Coordinates of C-alpha atoms and ligand atoms in Angstrom, one line a residue:
M1 CA 74.5 57.1 25.0
C2 CA 77.6 56.0 23.1
G3 CA 80.9 57.8 23.8
I4 CA 82.8 59.6 21.0
V5 CA 86.2 61.1 20.9
G6 CA 88.4 62.5 18.1
C7 CA 91.7 64.2 18.3
I8 CA 94.4 65.7 16.0
L9 CA 97.7 66.5 17.6
K10 CA 99.8 69.6 16.8
N11 CA 103.0 67.5 17.1
N12 CA 103.9 64.3 15.4
E13 CA 103.3 62.0 18.4
N14 CA 101.0 59.0 18.1
V15 CA 97.4 60.0 19.2
A16 CA 96.3 56.5 20.1
P17 CA 97.3 56.6 23.8
I18 CA 95.5 59.9 24.2
L19 CA 92.4 58.7 22.4
F20 CA 92.4 55.5 24.4
K21 CA 92.6 57.5 27.7
C22 CA 89.8 59.8 26.7
I23 CA 87.5 57.1 25.5
S24 CA 88.2 55.1 28.7
N25 CA 86.9 58.2 30.5
L26 CA 83.6 57.7 28.7
E27 CA 83.1 54.1 29.5
Y28 CA 80.1 55.2 31.6
R29 CA 78.3 56.2 28.3
G30 CA 78.4 52.7 27.0
Y31 CA 80.3 49.5 27.5
D32 CA 79.2 47.0 24.9
S33 CA 82.2 47.4 22.6
I34 CA 85.1 49.8 21.8
G35 CA 86.9 50.8 18.7
L36 CA 89.6 53.2 17.4
A37 CA 90.6 54.4 13.9
T38 CA 93.8 56.3 13.3
Y39 CA 95.4 57.5 10.2
D40 CA 98.9 56.4 9.4
N41 CA 99.4 56.4 5.6
K42 CA 96.0 54.7 5.6
I43 CA 93.1 54.3 8.0
N44 CA 93.7 51.6 10.6
V45 CA 90.8 50.2 12.7
K46 CA 90.8 48.1 15.8
K47 CA 87.5 47.3 17.4
A48 CA 85.7 44.5 19.3
K49 CA 82.9 43.6 21.6
G50 CA 83.6 43.8 25.3
K51 CA 84.7 46.1 28.1
I52 CA 87.4 48.6 27.4
K53 CA 90.1 46.9 29.5
E54 CA 89.4 43.4 28.2
V55 CA 89.4 44.5 24.6
N56 CA 92.6 46.6 25.1
D57 CA 94.4 43.6 26.6
E58 CA 93.6 41.7 23.4
L59 CA 94.0 44.4 20.8
N60 CA 96.5 46.9 22.4
F61 CA 94.9 50.1 21.1
E62 CA 97.8 52.2 22.4
N63 CA 100.3 50.9 19.9
M64 CA 98.3 52.2 16.9
A65 CA 100.3 54.7 14.9
G66 CA 99.1 58.1 13.5
K67 CA 98.7 61.6 14.9
Y68 CA 95.0 61.8 14.5
G69 CA 92.0 59.5 14.9
I70 CA 88.6 58.8 16.3
A71 CA 87.3 56.5 19.0
H72 CA 84.0 55.1 20.2
T73 CA 82.5 53.2 23.1
R74 CA 79.1 51.7 22.4
W75 CA 75.8 51.4 24.1
A76 CA 73.9 49.1 21.6
S77 CA 70.7 50.5 20.2
A78 CA 70.3 49.2 16.6
G79 CA 72.2 45.9 16.3
R80 CA 73.4 43.6 19.1
P81 CA 76.8 44.1 20.8
T82 CA 79.1 42.2 18.5
D83 CA 82.5 42.8 16.9
E84 CA 80.9 43.7 13.6
N85 CA 78.6 46.2 15.2
A86 CA 81.4 48.0 17.1
H87 CA 82.4 51.4 15.7
P88 CA 84.2 52.9 13.8
H89 CA 82.3 51.9 10.7
L90 CA 83.9 52.1 7.2
D91 CA 82.5 52.6 3.8
D92 CA 83.1 49.7 1.4
T93 CA 86.4 51.0 0.2
G94 CA 87.7 51.2 3.7
R95 CA 88.8 54.8 3.1
I96 CA 86.2 56.6 5.3
A97 CA 85.8 55.9 9.0
V98 CA 82.9 57.1 11.1
V99 CA 81.8 57.0 14.7
H100 CA 78.3 57.9 15.7
N101 CA 76.1 58.5 18.7
G102 CA 72.3 58.6 18.4
T103 CA 69.7 56.7 16.5
L104 CA 68.7 57.0 12.8
E105 CA 65.0 56.5 12.3
N106 CA 65.2 56.0 8.6
Y107 CA 68.2 53.8 8.4
T108 CA 66.4 50.7 7.0
E109 CA 65.1 52.7 4.1
L110 CA 68.6 54.3 3.4
K111 CA 70.3 51.0 3.8
N112 CA 68.0 49.2 1.3
K113 CA 68.6 52.0 -1.2
L114 CA 72.4 51.9 -0.7
I115 CA 72.3 48.1 -1.2
E116 CA 70.3 48.5 -4.4
E117 CA 73.0 50.9 -5.5
G118 CA 75.5 48.1 -5.0
R119 CA 77.0 49.0 -1.6
S120 CA 77.6 46.1 0.8
F121 CA 77.1 46.2 4.6
E122 CA 79.0 44.4 7.3
S123 CA 77.0 45.3 10.4
S124 CA 73.4 45.5 11.5
T125 CA 73.8 49.0 12.9
D126 CA 72.1 52.1 11.7
T127 CA 75.4 53.9 11.8
E128 CA 76.9 52.1 8.8
V129 CA 74.7 54.0 6.4
I130 CA 76.7 57.1 7.3
P131 CA 80.1 56.1 5.8
H132 CA 78.3 54.7 2.7
L133 CA 76.4 57.9 2.2
I134 CA 79.6 60.0 2.7
R135 CA 81.3 57.8 0.1
K136 CA 78.4 58.2 -2.3
Y137 CA 78.7 62.0 -2.2
V138 CA 82.5 62.0 -2.3
D139 CA 82.2 59.8 -5.5
E140 CA 79.8 62.5 -6.8
G141 CA 82.7 65.0 -6.4
L142 CA 82.1 66.6 -3.0
D143 CA 84.9 67.0 -0.4
L144 CA 84.6 65.3 3.0
E145 CA 82.9 68.3 4.7
H146 CA 80.3 68.8 2.0
A147 CA 79.7 65.1 1.6
L148 CA 79.0 65.0 5.4
R149 CA 76.7 68.0 5.0
K150 CA 74.8 66.2 2.2
T151 CA 74.7 63.0 4.2
I152 CA 73.0 64.7 7.2
E153 CA 70.3 66.0 4.8
D154 CA 69.4 62.4 4.3
L155 CA 69.3 61.4 8.0
K156 CA 66.2 61.4 10.2
G157 CA 66.9 61.0 13.9
S158 CA 69.6 62.1 16.3
Y159 CA 73.3 62.0 15.8
A160 CA 76.7 63.2 16.7
I161 CA 79.0 62.1 13.9
V162 CA 82.8 62.3 13.7
A163 CA 84.5 61.1 10.5
I164 CA 87.9 60.9 8.8
S165 CA 88.8 60.1 5.2
Q166 CA 92.0 58.7 3.8
D167 CA 91.6 61.0 0.8
E168 CA 91.7 64.2 2.9
V169 CA 94.7 63.7 5.1
G170 CA 95.0 65.7 8.3
K171 CA 91.3 66.4 8.8
I172 CA 88.6 65.3 11.2
V173 CA 85.0 66.5 10.5
A174 CA 82.2 66.5 13.0
T175 CA 78.5 67.5 13.3
R176 CA 75.6 66.9 15.6
K177 CA 71.8 67.0 15.9
D178 CA 70.0 66.2 19.2
S179 CA 73.1 64.5 20.5
P180 CA 75.9 66.2 22.5
L181 CA 79.3 67.1 21.0
S182 CA 81.9 69.4 22.3
L183 CA 85.0 70.8 20.5
G184 CA 88.1 71.2 22.7
F185 CA 91.1 73.5 22.3
G186 CA 94.1 71.9 24.0
K187 CA 97.7 72.8 24.3
N188 CA 98.8 69.7 22.4
G189 CA 96.0 69.6 19.8
Y190 CA 92.3 69.8 19.0
Y191 CA 89.5 67.5 20.3
V192 CA 86.0 66.6 19.7
A193 CA 84.0 64.5 22.3
S194 CA 80.5 63.6 23.2
D195 CA 81.2 64.8 26.7
S196 CA 83.7 67.3 27.8
P197 CA 84.8 65.3 31.0
A198 CA 86.4 62.9 28.5
I199 CA 89.0 65.4 27.4
L200 CA 89.4 67.5 30.6
E201 CA 93.0 66.4 31.1
Y202 CA 93.9 67.8 27.7
A203 CA 91.4 70.6 26.9
R204 CA 89.2 72.7 29.1
D205 CA 88.2 75.4 26.7
V206 CA 85.2 74.0 24.8
I207 CA 82.7 75.0 22.2
R208 CA 79.5 73.1 21.6
P209 CA 78.7 73.3 17.8
K210 CA 75.1 74.1 17.1
E211 CA 72.9 71.8 15.1
G212 CA 73.6 71.8 11.4
E213 CA 77.1 73.3 11.9
I214 CA 80.1 71.3 10.7
A215 CA 83.4 71.5 12.6
I216 CA 86.7 70.8 10.8
L217 CA 89.6 69.9 13.0
T218 CA 93.2 70.2 11.6
E219 CA 96.5 70.5 13.3
D220 CA 96.2 74.3 12.9
G221 CA 92.9 74.7 14.8
I222 CA 89.1 74.2 14.5
V223 CA 86.9 75.9 11.9
I224 CA 83.2 75.8 12.2
H225 CA 80.9 76.3 9.2
D226 CA 77.1 77.0 9.5
E227 CA 74.5 75.6 7.1
D228 CA 75.2 78.2 4.5
D229 CA 79.0 77.5 4.6
N230 CA 79.7 80.8 6.5
G231 CA 82.5 80.7 9.1
V232 CA 81.2 80.8 12.7
K233 CA 83.1 82.5 15.5
R234 CA 82.2 81.5 19.0
K235 CA 84.0 82.1 22.3
P236 CA 85.0 78.9 24.1
T237 CA 83.5 78.2 27.6
K238 CA 86.0 77.3 30.3
I239 CA 85.1 74.0 32.0
T240 CA 85.8 74.5 35.8
W241 CA 85.8 70.8 36.5
T242 CA 89.3 69.2 36.6
A243 CA 90.5 65.9 35.5
D244 CA 91.3 64.9 39.2
M245 CA 87.6 65.3 40.0
A246 CA 86.8 62.4 37.6
R247 CA 89.2 59.9 39.2
K248 CA 88.5 57.2 41.7
E249 CA 91.0 58.4 44.2
G250 CA 91.4 55.1 46.0
Y251 CA 87.7 54.1 46.1
E252 CA 86.9 50.8 44.6
Y253 CA 84.1 52.2 42.6
F254 CA 83.0 55.7 41.5
M255 CA 79.6 55.2 43.1
L256 CA 81.1 54.9 46.6
K257 CA 83.3 57.9 46.0
E258 CA 80.3 59.9 44.8
I259 CA 78.1 58.9 47.8
N260 CA 81.0 60.1 50.0
E261 CA 81.1 63.4 48.1
Q262 CA 77.5 64.2 48.8
P263 CA 78.1 66.6 51.8
L264 CA 80.3 68.7 49.5
A265 CA 77.9 68.5 46.6
V266 CA 75.1 69.8 48.8
K267 CA 77.3 72.5 50.4
N268 CA 78.5 73.7 47.0
T269 CA 75.0 73.8 45.5
L270 CA 73.9 75.9 48.4
G271 CA 76.2 78.5 46.9
Q272 CA 73.5 78.9 44.2
K273 CA 71.3 80.7 46.7
N274 CA 71.8 84.2 45.2
N275 CA 71.5 82.9 41.6
V276 CA 68.1 81.3 42.5
K277 CA 67.0 84.6 44.1
K278 CA 67.9 86.5 41.0
I279 CA 66.1 84.1 38.7
I280 CA 62.9 84.3 40.7
E281 CA 63.1 88.1 40.8
E282 CA 63.5 88.2 37.1
I283 CA 60.6 85.9 36.4
G284 CA 58.3 87.8 38.7
E285 CA 55.0 86.2 39.9
V286 CA 54.8 82.5 39.4
K287 CA 51.2 81.2 39.5
R288 CA 51.9 77.6 38.7
I289 CA 54.9 75.3 38.4
C290 CA 55.4 72.1 36.4
F291 CA 58.4 69.8 36.9
V292 CA 59.5 67.6 34.0
A293 CA 62.2 64.9 34.3
C294 CA 63.0 61.2 34.1
G295 CA 64.2 58.5 36.5
T296 CA 66.0 59.8 39.6
S297 CA 65.5 63.4 38.5
Y298 CA 61.8 62.6 38.4
H299 CA 62.0 61.5 42.0
A300 CA 63.6 64.9 42.8
S301 CA 60.7 66.5 41.0
I302 CA 58.1 64.8 43.2
T303 CA 59.9 66.2 46.3
G304 CA 59.7 69.6 44.5
K305 CA 56.0 69.3 44.1
Y306 CA 55.4 68.4 47.8
L307 CA 57.7 71.2 48.9
I308 CA 56.4 74.0 46.7
E309 CA 52.8 73.2 47.3
S310 CA 53.3 73.0 51.1
L311 CA 55.6 76.0 51.4
A312 CA 54.4 78.3 48.7
G313 CA 50.8 77.1 48.1
I314 CA 51.4 77.3 44.4
P315 CA 49.8 74.5 42.4
C316 CA 52.5 72.2 41.0
D317 CA 52.5 69.4 38.5
V318 CA 55.1 66.7 38.0
V319 CA 55.4 65.0 34.6
I320 CA 57.6 62.2 33.4
A321 CA 59.4 63.7 30.4
S322 CA 58.5 60.9 28.0
E323 CA 54.8 61.4 28.9
F324 CA 54.9 65.1 28.5
K325 CA 53.6 65.0 25.0
Y326 CA 50.5 63.3 26.1
T327 CA 49.5 65.7 28.8
A328 CA 46.9 68.4 28.3
K329 CA 48.6 71.7 27.3
T330 CA 47.2 73.7 30.1
W331 CA 50.3 75.6 31.0
N332 CA 50.8 79.2 29.8
E333 CA 53.1 82.3 30.3
E334 CA 52.3 82.3 34.0
T335 CA 53.6 78.8 34.4
L336 CA 57.2 78.1 35.4
M337 CA 58.4 74.9 33.7
V338 CA 61.2 73.3 35.6
F339 CA 63.4 70.7 33.9
I340 CA 65.6 68.6 36.1
S341 CA 68.5 66.6 34.7
Q342 CA 71.9 65.7 35.9
S343 CA 73.3 65.3 32.3
G344 CA 71.3 68.1 30.7
E345 CA 71.1 66.0 27.6
T346 CA 68.2 63.5 28.2
A347 CA 66.4 63.4 24.9
D348 CA 62.9 63.2 26.4
S349 CA 63.5 66.1 28.8
L350 CA 65.1 68.2 26.1
T351 CA 62.2 67.6 23.7
A352 CA 59.8 68.7 26.4
L353 CA 61.9 71.8 27.2
R354 CA 61.9 72.9 23.6
Y355 CA 58.1 72.5 23.4
A356 CA 57.5 74.3 26.7
K357 CA 59.7 77.2 25.6
E358 CA 57.0 78.3 23.2
T359 CA 54.6 79.3 25.9
S360 CA 56.3 79.4 29.3
H361 CA 59.4 80.4 31.3
T362 CA 61.8 77.5 31.4
L363 CA 64.2 76.8 34.2
A364 CA 66.7 73.9 33.9
I365 CA 68.3 72.4 37.0
V366 CA 71.4 70.6 35.5
N367 CA 74.8 69.5 36.6
V368 CA 76.7 69.8 33.3
A369 CA 77.7 73.3 32.1
G370 CA 77.4 73.6 28.3
S371 CA 74.9 70.8 28.1
A372 CA 71.9 71.1 25.8
M373 CA 69.4 72.0 28.5
W374 CA 71.9 74.4 30.1
E375 CA 72.2 76.2 26.8
E376 CA 68.5 76.2 25.8
A377 CA 66.5 76.9 29.0
D378 CA 65.7 80.5 29.8
Y379 CA 67.2 80.2 33.3
V380 CA 69.7 77.7 34.7
I381 CA 70.5 76.6 38.2
Q382 CA 73.7 74.6 37.9
T383 CA 74.0 71.9 40.6
Q384 CA 77.5 71.8 41.9
A385 CA 78.1 68.1 42.2
G386 CA 81.1 67.9 40.0
P387 CA 81.5 65.1 37.4
E388 CA 79.4 62.0 38.2
I389 CA 80.8 58.9 36.6
G390 CA 78.8 56.1 38.2
V391 CA 75.8 55.4 36.1
A392 CA 73.5 55.4 39.1
A393 CA 72.8 59.0 40.1
T394 CA 73.8 59.7 43.7
K395 CA 75.5 63.1 44.4
T396 CA 73.8 64.7 41.5
Y397 CA 70.4 63.7 43.0
L398 CA 71.2 65.3 46.4
A399 CA 72.5 68.4 44.6
Q400 CA 69.2 68.5 42.6
L401 CA 67.2 68.3 45.8
T402 CA 69.3 71.1 47.3
A403 CA 68.5 73.3 44.3
I404 CA 64.8 72.5 44.6
Y405 CA 64.8 73.4 48.4
L406 CA 66.5 76.7 47.5
L407 CA 63.9 77.3 44.8
A408 CA 61.0 76.4 47.1
G409 CA 62.4 78.5 50.0
T410 CA 63.0 81.5 47.7
I411 CA 59.5 81.3 46.0
S412 CA 57.8 81.0 49.4
K413 CA 60.1 83.6 51.0
N414 CA 60.8 81.0 53.7
D415 CA 64.2 81.9 55.1
E416 CA 64.0 79.3 57.8
I417 CA 64.2 76.4 55.4
I418 CA 67.1 78.0 53.6
D419 CA 68.9 78.4 57.0
Q420 CA 68.1 74.8 57.9
L421 CA 69.8 73.6 54.7
N422 CA 73.1 74.7 56.1
E423 CA 73.0 71.9 58.6
V424 CA 72.3 69.2 56.0
P425 CA 75.9 68.5 54.9
K426 CA 76.7 67.5 58.5
Y427 CA 73.7 65.1 58.7
I428 CA 74.6 63.6 55.3
E429 CA 78.2 63.0 56.6
E430 CA 76.7 61.2 59.6
A431 CA 74.6 59.0 57.3
V432 CA 77.6 58.2 55.1
A433 CA 79.5 57.2 58.2
K434 CA 77.0 54.3 58.7
S435 CA 78.8 52.7 55.7
D436 CA 80.2 49.7 57.6
E437 CA 77.0 49.1 59.5
I438 CA 75.1 49.1 56.2
K439 CA 77.7 46.9 54.5
A440 CA 77.2 44.3 57.3
L441 CA 73.4 44.6 56.9
S442 CA 73.6 44.2 53.1
K443 CA 74.8 40.6 53.5
R444 CA 71.3 39.7 54.5
Y445 CA 69.9 41.2 51.3
N446 CA 72.1 39.3 48.9
F447 CA 69.7 36.5 48.2
V448 CA 66.4 38.3 48.0
H449 CA 64.6 38.4 44.7
N450 CA 62.1 41.2 45.5
A451 CA 61.9 44.1 47.8
F452 CA 59.3 46.8 48.7
Y453 CA 60.2 50.3 49.8
L454 CA 57.5 52.3 51.6
G455 CA 57.3 56.0 52.5
R456 CA 54.6 58.6 53.0
G457 CA 54.7 62.4 52.2
F458 CA 58.3 63.5 51.8
S459 CA 59.4 60.0 52.3
Y460 CA 57.4 58.7 49.3
P461 CA 60.0 59.9 46.7
I462 CA 62.7 58.5 49.0
A463 CA 61.1 55.1 48.8
L464 CA 60.9 55.4 45.0
E465 CA 64.5 56.4 44.8
G466 CA 65.7 53.6 47.1
A467 CA 63.8 51.0 45.0
L468 CA 65.3 52.4 41.8
K469 CA 68.8 52.3 43.2
L470 CA 68.4 48.7 44.2
K471 CA 66.9 47.5 41.0
E472 CA 69.2 49.3 38.6
I473 CA 72.5 48.1 40.1
T474 CA 71.6 44.8 41.9
Y475 CA 69.1 43.6 39.3
V476 CA 66.7 42.7 42.1
H477 CA 63.1 43.5 41.5
A478 CA 62.1 46.4 43.8
E479 CA 59.0 48.6 44.1
G480 CA 58.7 51.9 45.7
Y481 CA 55.2 52.6 47.0
A482 CA 53.3 55.3 48.9
A483 CA 52.9 53.5 52.2
G484 CA 49.1 54.1 52.3
E485 CA 48.7 52.6 48.8
L486 CA 50.0 49.2 49.7
K487 CA 46.7 47.9 50.9
H488 CA 45.1 48.7 47.6
G489 CA 46.7 45.8 45.9
P490 CA 50.4 45.1 46.5
L491 CA 49.8 43.9 50.1
A492 CA 48.8 40.6 48.4
L493 CA 52.5 40.1 47.6
I494 CA 53.7 40.5 51.1
N495 CA 55.0 37.3 52.8
E496 CA 58.0 36.0 54.7
D497 CA 60.2 36.2 51.5
M498 CA 59.5 39.9 51.0
P499 CA 61.8 42.3 52.7
V500 CA 60.1 45.7 53.2
I501 CA 62.2 48.8 53.7
V502 CA 60.1 51.4 55.5
V503 CA 61.3 55.1 55.4
I504 CA 59.9 56.5 58.6
P505 CA 61.3 59.7 59.9
P506 CA 59.7 61.3 63.0
G507 CA 57.1 64.0 62.2
D508 CA 53.4 64.3 61.5
D509 CA 53.2 61.2 59.3
Y510 CA 55.1 58.9 61.7
N511 CA 52.1 57.2 63.3
K512 CA 50.4 56.6 60.0
T513 CA 53.5 55.0 58.5
L514 CA 53.9 52.9 61.6
V515 CA 50.4 51.4 61.0
N516 CA 51.6 50.5 57.5
L517 CA 54.8 48.9 58.9
E518 CA 52.6 46.8 61.3
E519 CA 50.4 45.8 58.4
V520 CA 53.3 44.3 56.4
K521 CA 54.8 42.8 59.5
A522 CA 51.5 41.0 60.3
R523 CA 51.8 39.4 56.8
G524 CA 55.3 38.0 57.7
A525 CA 57.5 40.6 56.0
S526 CA 60.9 41.3 57.5
V527 CA 61.1 45.0 58.0
L528 CA 64.1 47.2 57.7
A529 CA 63.2 50.6 59.1
V530 CA 65.1 53.8 58.3
G531 CA 64.1 56.0 61.2
S532 CA 65.2 58.3 63.9
E533 CA 68.1 57.4 66.3
G534 CA 66.9 56.5 69.8
N535 CA 63.4 55.4 68.7
E536 CA 63.4 52.2 70.7
D537 CA 59.7 51.5 69.9
L538 CA 60.5 51.5 66.1
K539 CA 63.5 49.3 66.7
S540 CA 61.5 46.8 68.6
K541 CA 58.9 46.6 65.8
S542 CA 61.4 46.1 63.0
K543 CA 63.8 43.3 62.2
E544 CA 66.6 45.8 61.4
M545 CA 66.9 49.5 61.7
I546 CA 69.2 52.1 60.3
S547 CA 69.2 55.2 62.5
I548 CA 69.4 58.8 61.4
N549 CA 70.1 61.9 63.5
P550 CA 66.7 62.8 65.2
K551 CA 67.4 66.5 64.6
V552 CA 66.9 66.1 60.8
P553 CA 63.5 67.8 60.2
D554 CA 60.9 65.7 58.5
I555 CA 60.8 68.2 55.6
L556 CA 64.5 67.7 54.9
A557 CA 64.4 63.9 55.2
P558 CA 64.9 63.4 51.4
L559 CA 68.3 64.9 51.6
V560 CA 69.5 62.5 54.4
Y561 CA 67.3 59.4 54.5
T562 CA 68.2 58.6 50.9
V563 CA 71.8 58.1 51.7
P564 CA 71.5 54.7 53.6
L565 CA 69.4 53.4 50.7
Q566 CA 72.1 54.3 48.2
L567 CA 74.7 52.5 50.4
L568 CA 72.5 49.4 50.8
A569 CA 72.1 49.1 47.0
Y570 CA 75.8 49.7 46.6
Y571 CA 76.9 47.0 49.0
V572 CA 74.5 44.4 47.8
T573 CA 75.8 45.0 44.3
V574 CA 79.4 44.7 45.3
D575 CA 78.7 41.5 47.3
K576 CA 77.0 40.0 44.3
G577 CA 80.1 40.6 42.3
F578 CA 78.5 43.2 40.0
N579 CA 80.0 46.5 39.0
P580 CA 77.8 49.3 40.4
D581 CA 79.3 51.9 38.1
Q582 CA 78.2 50.1 34.9
P583 CA 74.9 48.4 35.4
K584 CA 73.9 46.2 32.4
N585 CA 71.8 47.8 29.7
L586 CA 72.1 51.3 31.1
A587 CA 74.1 54.4 30.3
K588 CA 74.8 57.7 32.0
V589 CA 73.4 60.0 29.3
I590 CA 70.2 59.0 27.6
T591 CA 70.2 60.9 24.3
V592 CA 67.6 58.6 22.6
Ligands
F6R601 C1 69.2 56.4 37.9 C2 69.5 57.5 36.9 C3 68.5 57.7 35.8 C4 68.5 59.2 35.4 C5 67.6 59.4 34.2 C6 67.5 60.9 33.9 O1 70.2 56.3 38.8 O2 70.5 58.1 36.9 O3 67.2 57.3 36.2 O4 68.1 60.0 36.5 O5 68.1 58.7 33.2 O6 68.8 61.4 33.5 P1 69.1 62.9 33.7 O7 69.0 63.3 35.1 O8 70.5 63.0 33.1 O9 68.1 63.6 32.8

């Protein structure tokens, strides 16, 4: 959730401007506070609560001296967002500086013990125990690397840790468990970062250290030691994403850029067709499928269930990853477990994947190469959305759906659906072109406090996703419902103040959804219909309507009808003066 960067330069330039640039690239991982520590004859630290730009205006990170250092952007877990809780954290001699991502389950116990031993704490974070423990083991005679190794023996929980010490000049040490960390080999120096997009401009050859390994970065290179202190040799992976892909390129916000990139994300993901075919051939007969995911990726999974059951007739379950543990363990070696995640790092999904691996084939649909799920699943379909910076998933969602359609089409040997997919980028482009119309419409949604989204069949997950987009970036309470379910309770909430967005493409379910639309209208709701262009009857029955090309087949609706709902959420957010890229309390990668 927090972002981490460390860098040591080969030359004698100051590292701070590079560290600052890299950590700014990670603002999507957390934006409660920011801090840097560099070494220049001693460890210097600047840190404060606030957004990166505001804090930099105040503290001017870029003028810090020193050729190596560490940086952090925080998403508060233990301890409120305050200056004291900002990283880096120091031991009580100020000679060891640490940045950390993750959560330590036993920090209270460790902290109490360290206090009893006479060490004093300045923050209420879990992280601060780490520099104190390192100090304790250094005082016992260990060097920085081994003090870090001993420290992690004491820790329970998840962590990516990067540390420097004034007593071991020219060295950065790093380690991880259940939290991402990549080592980067650049022309100008060596890097460590919680996400490789942070360092793309400087280093695109990366290695992900395995759990329990310790990486030591010096100006001469990176050395990795395993748990038994043996040197580890591993070939770096080349990241194909470029730094340009992660820039706004004239758009006001990343989210709008990413919505506009959706036709390309889908087109590029269609290029995975042969890979999907190969995976299914290797797995052989699939008797049952279980999708596991969180949030938006969970909505993609529901589409997957409907598709696979209807096209292939294979029973299919969908489980929210954090609930996976509580489901009956009825899967076996004939079950294909599919894990969907844009980041490939989501803790709940990763835990479920590790568990499922013991019995079943595991397939990960992920966007980030080299991520934990990408590395650990038996099979991978990499969605080709490119880097997504906006916290709200948009292009990665449509890319996930594309991969799911390829999977369903391949398993069911339904070439027709795979052929139809080729038309989808064009339909998405047309939907994105409704931007101005939706922007105008959004003005009428600025003052609403609640909203309902309804859909049936393939449109049900579209309704869920539309509601999630609205609530997460506009902070308006929104509910996505299966249209037929409304009368079983929530209809009681419908009145003149409740806008209802009805996703109603043409097709077998049209008439049934229309009945639901009339039901809410009869209770005074103002209805925004997302339906097929030229449907005058629908238009006359709704207060507003967003029209989609009537040629979009019902079964492909999730790939196209989602787009106006993303745009609606985006424009309401911007009108309200909020930043859609960085919704409060959220982060792009949920590693806890
Ligand atoms: C919402 C959103 C989240 C993620 C969820 C899972 O816009 O992005 O709901 O979908 O946190 O994340 P991943 O897909 O990385 O596993």
